[in-house]
Backbone as numpy.savetxt, mean C-alpha at the origin, in Angstrom:
# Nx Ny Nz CAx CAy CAz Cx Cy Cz
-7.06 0.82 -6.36 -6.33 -0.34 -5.92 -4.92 -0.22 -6.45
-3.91 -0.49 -5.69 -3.02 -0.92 -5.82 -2.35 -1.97 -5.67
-1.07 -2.04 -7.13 -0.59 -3.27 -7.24 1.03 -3.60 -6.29
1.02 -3.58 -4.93 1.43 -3.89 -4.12 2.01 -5.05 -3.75
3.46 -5.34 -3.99 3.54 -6.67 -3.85 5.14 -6.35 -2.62
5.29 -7.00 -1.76 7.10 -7.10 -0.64 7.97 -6.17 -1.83
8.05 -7.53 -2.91 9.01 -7.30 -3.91 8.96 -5.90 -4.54
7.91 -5.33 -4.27 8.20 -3.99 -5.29 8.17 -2.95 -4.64
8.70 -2.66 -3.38 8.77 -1.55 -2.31 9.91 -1.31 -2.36
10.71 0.13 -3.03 11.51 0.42 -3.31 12.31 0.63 -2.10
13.26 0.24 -1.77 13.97 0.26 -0.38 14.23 1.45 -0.45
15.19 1.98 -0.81 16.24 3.28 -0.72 14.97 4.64 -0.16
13.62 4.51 -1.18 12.92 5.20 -0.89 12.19 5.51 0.43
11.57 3.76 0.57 11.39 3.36 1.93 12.23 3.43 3.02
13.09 3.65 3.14 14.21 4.18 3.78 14.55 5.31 4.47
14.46 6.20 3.10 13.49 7.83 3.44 13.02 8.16 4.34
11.49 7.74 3.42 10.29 7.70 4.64 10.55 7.33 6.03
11.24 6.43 6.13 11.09 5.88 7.46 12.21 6.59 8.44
13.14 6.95 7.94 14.31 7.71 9.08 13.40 9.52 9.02
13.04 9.62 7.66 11.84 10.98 8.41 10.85 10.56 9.75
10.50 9.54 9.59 9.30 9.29 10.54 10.34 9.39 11.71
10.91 8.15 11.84 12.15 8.63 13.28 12.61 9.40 13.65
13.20 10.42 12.51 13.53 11.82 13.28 12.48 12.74 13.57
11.10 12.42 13.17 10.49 13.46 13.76 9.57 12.21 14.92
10.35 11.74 15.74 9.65 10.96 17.27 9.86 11.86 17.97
9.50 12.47 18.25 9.87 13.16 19.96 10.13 11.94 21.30
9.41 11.11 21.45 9.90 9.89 22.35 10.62 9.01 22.25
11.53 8.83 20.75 12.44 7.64 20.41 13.41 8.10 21.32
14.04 8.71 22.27 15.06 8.53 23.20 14.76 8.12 24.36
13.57 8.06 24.31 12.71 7.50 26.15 12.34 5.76 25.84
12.21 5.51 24.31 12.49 4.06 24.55 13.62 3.02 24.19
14.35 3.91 23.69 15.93 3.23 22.95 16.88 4.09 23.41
17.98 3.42 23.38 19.29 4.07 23.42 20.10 3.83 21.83
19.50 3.50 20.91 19.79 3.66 19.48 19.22 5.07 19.05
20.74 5.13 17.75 20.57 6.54 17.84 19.67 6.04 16.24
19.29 7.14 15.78 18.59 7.48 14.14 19.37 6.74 13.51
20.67 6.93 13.76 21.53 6.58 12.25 21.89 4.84 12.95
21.90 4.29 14.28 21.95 2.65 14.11 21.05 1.95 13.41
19.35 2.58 14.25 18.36 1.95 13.61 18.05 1.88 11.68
18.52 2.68 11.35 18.65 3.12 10.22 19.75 1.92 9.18
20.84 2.06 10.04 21.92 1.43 9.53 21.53 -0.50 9.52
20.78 -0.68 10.72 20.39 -2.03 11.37 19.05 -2.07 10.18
18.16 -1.32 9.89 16.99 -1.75 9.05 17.75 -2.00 7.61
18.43 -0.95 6.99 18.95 -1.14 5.66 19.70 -2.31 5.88
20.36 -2.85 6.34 20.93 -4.60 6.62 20.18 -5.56 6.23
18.95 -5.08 6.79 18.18 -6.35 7.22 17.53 -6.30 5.88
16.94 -5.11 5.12 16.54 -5.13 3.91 17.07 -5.55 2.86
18.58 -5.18 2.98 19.76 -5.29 1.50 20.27 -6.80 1.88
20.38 -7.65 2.94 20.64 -8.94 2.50 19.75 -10.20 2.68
19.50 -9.90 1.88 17.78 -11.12 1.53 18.56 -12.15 0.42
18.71 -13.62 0.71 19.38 -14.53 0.25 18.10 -15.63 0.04
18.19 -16.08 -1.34 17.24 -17.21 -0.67 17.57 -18.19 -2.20
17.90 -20.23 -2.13 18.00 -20.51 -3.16 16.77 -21.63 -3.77
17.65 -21.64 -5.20 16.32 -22.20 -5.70 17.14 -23.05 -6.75
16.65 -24.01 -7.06 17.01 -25.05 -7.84 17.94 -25.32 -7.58
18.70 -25.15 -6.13 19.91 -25.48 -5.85 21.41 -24.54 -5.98
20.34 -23.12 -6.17 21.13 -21.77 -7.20 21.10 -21.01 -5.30
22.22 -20.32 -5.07 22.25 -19.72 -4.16 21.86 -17.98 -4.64
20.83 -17.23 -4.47 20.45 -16.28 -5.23 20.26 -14.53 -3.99
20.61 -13.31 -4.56 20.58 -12.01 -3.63 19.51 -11.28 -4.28
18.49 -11.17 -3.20 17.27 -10.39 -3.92 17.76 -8.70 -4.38
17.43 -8.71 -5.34 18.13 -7.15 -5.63 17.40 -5.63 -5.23
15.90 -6.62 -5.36 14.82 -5.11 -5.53 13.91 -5.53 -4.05
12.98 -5.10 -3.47 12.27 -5.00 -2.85 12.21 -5.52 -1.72
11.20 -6.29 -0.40 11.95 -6.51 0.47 11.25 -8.21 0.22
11.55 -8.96 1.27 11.87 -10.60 1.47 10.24 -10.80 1.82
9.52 -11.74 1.14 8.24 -12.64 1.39 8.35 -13.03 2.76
7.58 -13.15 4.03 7.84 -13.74 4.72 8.77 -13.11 5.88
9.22 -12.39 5.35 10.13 -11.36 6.94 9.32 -11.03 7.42
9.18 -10.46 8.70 8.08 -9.59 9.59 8.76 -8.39 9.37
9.28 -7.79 8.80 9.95 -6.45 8.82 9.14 -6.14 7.26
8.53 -7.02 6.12 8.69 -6.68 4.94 6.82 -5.49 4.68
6.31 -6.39 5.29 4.27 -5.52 5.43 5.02 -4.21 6.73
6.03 -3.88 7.21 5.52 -2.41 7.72 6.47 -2.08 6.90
7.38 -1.96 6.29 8.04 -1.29 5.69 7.42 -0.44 4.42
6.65 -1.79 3.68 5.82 -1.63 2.96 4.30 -0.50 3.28
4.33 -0.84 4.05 3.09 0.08 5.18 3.33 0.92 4.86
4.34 1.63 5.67 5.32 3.05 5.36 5.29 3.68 4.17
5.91 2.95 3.46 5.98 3.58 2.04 4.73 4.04 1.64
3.57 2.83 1.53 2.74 3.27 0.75 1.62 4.39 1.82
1.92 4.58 2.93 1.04 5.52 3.88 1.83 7.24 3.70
3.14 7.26 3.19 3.11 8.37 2.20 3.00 8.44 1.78
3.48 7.27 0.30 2.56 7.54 -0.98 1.29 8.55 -1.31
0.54 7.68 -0.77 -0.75 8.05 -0.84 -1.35 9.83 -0.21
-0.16 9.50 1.01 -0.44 11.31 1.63 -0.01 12.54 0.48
1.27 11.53 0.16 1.67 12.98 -1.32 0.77 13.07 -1.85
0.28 11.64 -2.89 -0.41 11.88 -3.40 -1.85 12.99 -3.50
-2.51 12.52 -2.32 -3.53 13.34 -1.95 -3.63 14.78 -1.95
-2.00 15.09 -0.71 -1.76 16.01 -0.97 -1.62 17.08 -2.00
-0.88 16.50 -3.15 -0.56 17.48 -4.14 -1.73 17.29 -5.58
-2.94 16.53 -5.34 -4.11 16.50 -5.89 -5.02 17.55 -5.92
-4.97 17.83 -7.70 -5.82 19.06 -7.55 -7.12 19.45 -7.13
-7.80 20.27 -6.34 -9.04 19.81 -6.19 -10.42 19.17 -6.48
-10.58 19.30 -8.02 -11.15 18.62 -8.67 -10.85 17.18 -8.59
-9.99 16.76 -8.46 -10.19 14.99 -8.37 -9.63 15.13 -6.63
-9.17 15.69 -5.76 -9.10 15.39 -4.62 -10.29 14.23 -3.86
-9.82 13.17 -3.25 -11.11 12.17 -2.63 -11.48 12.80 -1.16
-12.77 12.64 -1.65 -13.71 13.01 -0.02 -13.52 12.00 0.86
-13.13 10.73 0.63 -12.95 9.60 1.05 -12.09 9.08 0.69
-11.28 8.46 1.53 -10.13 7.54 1.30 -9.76 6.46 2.47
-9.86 5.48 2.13 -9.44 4.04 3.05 -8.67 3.39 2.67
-7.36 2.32 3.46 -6.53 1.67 2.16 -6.81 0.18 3.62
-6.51 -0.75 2.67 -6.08 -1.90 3.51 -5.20 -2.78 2.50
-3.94 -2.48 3.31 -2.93 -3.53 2.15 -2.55 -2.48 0.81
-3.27 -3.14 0.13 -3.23 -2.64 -1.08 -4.50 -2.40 -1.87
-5.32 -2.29 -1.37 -6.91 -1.82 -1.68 -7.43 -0.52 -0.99
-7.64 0.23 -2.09 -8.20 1.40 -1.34 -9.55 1.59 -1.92
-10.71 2.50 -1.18 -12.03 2.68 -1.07 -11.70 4.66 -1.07
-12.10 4.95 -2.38 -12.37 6.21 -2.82 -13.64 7.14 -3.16
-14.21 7.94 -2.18 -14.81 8.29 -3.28 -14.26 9.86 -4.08
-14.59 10.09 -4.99 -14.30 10.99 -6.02 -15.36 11.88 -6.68
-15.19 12.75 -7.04 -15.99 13.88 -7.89 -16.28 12.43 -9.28
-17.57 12.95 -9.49 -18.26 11.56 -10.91 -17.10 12.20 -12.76
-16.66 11.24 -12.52 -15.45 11.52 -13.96 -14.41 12.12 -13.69
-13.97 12.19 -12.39 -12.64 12.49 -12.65 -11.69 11.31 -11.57
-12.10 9.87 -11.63 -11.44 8.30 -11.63 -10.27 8.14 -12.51
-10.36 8.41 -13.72 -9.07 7.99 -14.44 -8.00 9.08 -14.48
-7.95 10.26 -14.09 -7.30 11.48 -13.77 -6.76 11.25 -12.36
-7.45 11.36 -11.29 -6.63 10.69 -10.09 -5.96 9.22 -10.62
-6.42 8.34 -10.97 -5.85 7.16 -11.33 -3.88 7.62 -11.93
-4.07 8.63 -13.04 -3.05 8.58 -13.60 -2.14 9.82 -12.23
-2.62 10.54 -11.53 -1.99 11.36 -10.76 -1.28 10.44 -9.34
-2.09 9.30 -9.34 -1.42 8.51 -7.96 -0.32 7.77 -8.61
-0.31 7.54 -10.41 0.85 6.62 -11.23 2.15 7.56 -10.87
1.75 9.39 -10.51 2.45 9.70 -11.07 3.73 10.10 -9.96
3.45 9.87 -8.90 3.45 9.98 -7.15 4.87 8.92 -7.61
4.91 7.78 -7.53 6.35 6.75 -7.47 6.78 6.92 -8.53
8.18 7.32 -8.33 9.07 7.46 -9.25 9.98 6.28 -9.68
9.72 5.02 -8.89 10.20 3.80 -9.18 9.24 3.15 -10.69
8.48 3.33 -10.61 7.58 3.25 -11.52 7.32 1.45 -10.61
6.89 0.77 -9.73 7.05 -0.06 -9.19 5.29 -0.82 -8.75
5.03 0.92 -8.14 3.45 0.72 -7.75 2.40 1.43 -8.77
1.98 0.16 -9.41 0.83 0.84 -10.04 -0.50 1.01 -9.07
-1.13 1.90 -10.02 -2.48 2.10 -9.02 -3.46 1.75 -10.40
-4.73 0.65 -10.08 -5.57 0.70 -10.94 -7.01 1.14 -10.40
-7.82 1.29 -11.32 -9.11 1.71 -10.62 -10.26 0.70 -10.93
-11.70 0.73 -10.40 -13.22 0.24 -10.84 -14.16 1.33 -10.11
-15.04 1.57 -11.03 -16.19 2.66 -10.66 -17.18 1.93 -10.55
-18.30 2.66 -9.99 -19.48 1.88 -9.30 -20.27 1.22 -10.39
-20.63 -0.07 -10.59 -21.61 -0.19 -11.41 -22.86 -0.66 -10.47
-23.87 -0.68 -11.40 -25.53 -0.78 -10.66 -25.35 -0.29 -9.15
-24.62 0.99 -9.11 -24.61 1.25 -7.72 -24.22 0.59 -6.86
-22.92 -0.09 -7.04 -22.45 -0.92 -5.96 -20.80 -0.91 -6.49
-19.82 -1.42 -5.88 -18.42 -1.38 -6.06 -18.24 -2.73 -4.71
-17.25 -3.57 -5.41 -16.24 -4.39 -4.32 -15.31 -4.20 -4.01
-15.19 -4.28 -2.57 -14.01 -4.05 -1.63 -13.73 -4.52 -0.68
-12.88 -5.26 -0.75 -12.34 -6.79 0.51 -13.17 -7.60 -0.45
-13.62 -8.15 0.62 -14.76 -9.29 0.48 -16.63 -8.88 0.78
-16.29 -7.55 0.54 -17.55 -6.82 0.73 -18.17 -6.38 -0.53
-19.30 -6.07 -0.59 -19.84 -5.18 -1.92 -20.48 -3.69 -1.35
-20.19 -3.05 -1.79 -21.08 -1.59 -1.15 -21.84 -1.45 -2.09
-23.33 -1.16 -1.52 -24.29 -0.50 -2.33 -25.14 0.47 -1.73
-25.28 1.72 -2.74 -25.11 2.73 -2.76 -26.97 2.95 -2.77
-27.63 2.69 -1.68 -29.24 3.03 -2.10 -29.73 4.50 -2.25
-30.84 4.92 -2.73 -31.01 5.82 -3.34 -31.58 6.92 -2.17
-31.68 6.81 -0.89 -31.70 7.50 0.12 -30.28 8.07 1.17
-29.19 7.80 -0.06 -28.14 8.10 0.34 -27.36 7.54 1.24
-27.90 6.14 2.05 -27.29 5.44 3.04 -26.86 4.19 1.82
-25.64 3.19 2.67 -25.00 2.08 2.09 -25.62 0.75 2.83
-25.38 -0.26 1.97 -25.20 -1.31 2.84 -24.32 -2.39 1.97
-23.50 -3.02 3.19 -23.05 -4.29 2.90 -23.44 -5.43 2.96
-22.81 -5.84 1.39 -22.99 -7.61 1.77 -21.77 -8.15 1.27
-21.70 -9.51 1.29 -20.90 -10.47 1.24 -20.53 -10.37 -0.41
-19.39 -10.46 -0.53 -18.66 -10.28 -1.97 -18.03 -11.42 -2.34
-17.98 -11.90 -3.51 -17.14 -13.33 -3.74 -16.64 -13.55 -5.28
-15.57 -13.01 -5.94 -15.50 -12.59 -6.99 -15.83 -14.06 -7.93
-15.68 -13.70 -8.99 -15.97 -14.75 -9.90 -14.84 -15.73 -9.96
-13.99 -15.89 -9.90 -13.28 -16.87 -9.52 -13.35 -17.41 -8.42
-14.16 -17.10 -7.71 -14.31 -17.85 -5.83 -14.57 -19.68 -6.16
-13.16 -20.31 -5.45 -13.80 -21.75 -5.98 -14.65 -22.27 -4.66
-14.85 -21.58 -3.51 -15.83 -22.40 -2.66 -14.78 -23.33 -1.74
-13.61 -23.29 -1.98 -13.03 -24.25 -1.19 -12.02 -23.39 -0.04
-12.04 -24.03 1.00 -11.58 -23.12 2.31 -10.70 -24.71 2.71
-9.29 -24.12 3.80 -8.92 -25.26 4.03 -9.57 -25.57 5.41
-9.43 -27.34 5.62 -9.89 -28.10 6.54 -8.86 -27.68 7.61
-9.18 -26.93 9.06 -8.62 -26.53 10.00 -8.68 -27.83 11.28
């Protein structure tokens, strides 16, 4: 799991990533007449002036992107959907995952048995912002939570799910 928050998606980096992804479209000229470097120029705008006040304080977000933009979860997307490819990528085989799923900021691993806190510290070691941590949980009584699910791991090698509800669950949902 990762600790994923708007605010801590390093722009400049995310930035990167994302004009790589554009220059390697082969079809971005069949649906825009923007070149690499507008869209580019038009996203870093939209990222670098995030204004918002508070106590009456007119305030410029400095780091990450804006709560609430629709631009801020893909940007974020981005980033962390390389992240994770470096990561993987340059993972030695011994902790390399046979499995990997992310949603958001939750990912579903599985791993060689003891080597969890070794990938753990190799995905820390992937952002150089030092921004995204990655933490881990290993299976206990044969089961692990993820989402709102529990996986358990029966002894004929198949899974099943059920309904997960952490210990803080207060039971209350709003009236729609």
């Amino acid at each position: 799991m990762a600790a994923l928050e708007f605010a801590n998606t390093p722009i400049s980096k995310a930035l990167e990533v994302i004009r790589k992804k554009i220059e390697d479209d082969t079809t971005l000229k069949k649906r825009t007449l923007l070149t690499v470097d507008d869209i580019m120029e038009l996203l870093e705008f939209v990222l670098t002036t995030t204004y918002f006040m508070f106590g009456g304080q007119l305030y410029q977000q400095k780091f990450g992107t804006a709560m609430g933009s629709p631009i801020s979860p893909i940007v974020a997307n981005l980033y962390m959907e390389d992240l994770e490819q470096t990561a993987i990528n340059t993972a030695s085989e011994h902790i390399k995952p046979r499995f990997w799923k992310r949603y958001v900021d939750d990912m579903l691993a599985e791993v060689t048995k003891g080597s969890t806190r070794i990938l753990n510290n190799h995905l820390n070691s992937i952002d150089t912002s030092g921004n995204i941590q990655f933490t881990s949980e290993e299976m206990e009584n044969n089961s692990i939570p993820f989402l709102d699910t529990k996986i358990v791991s029966r002894e004929d090698g198949t899974i099943k799910t059920v309904v997960y509800k952490k210990k803080t669950h207060t039971n209350q949902y709003l009236n729609f």
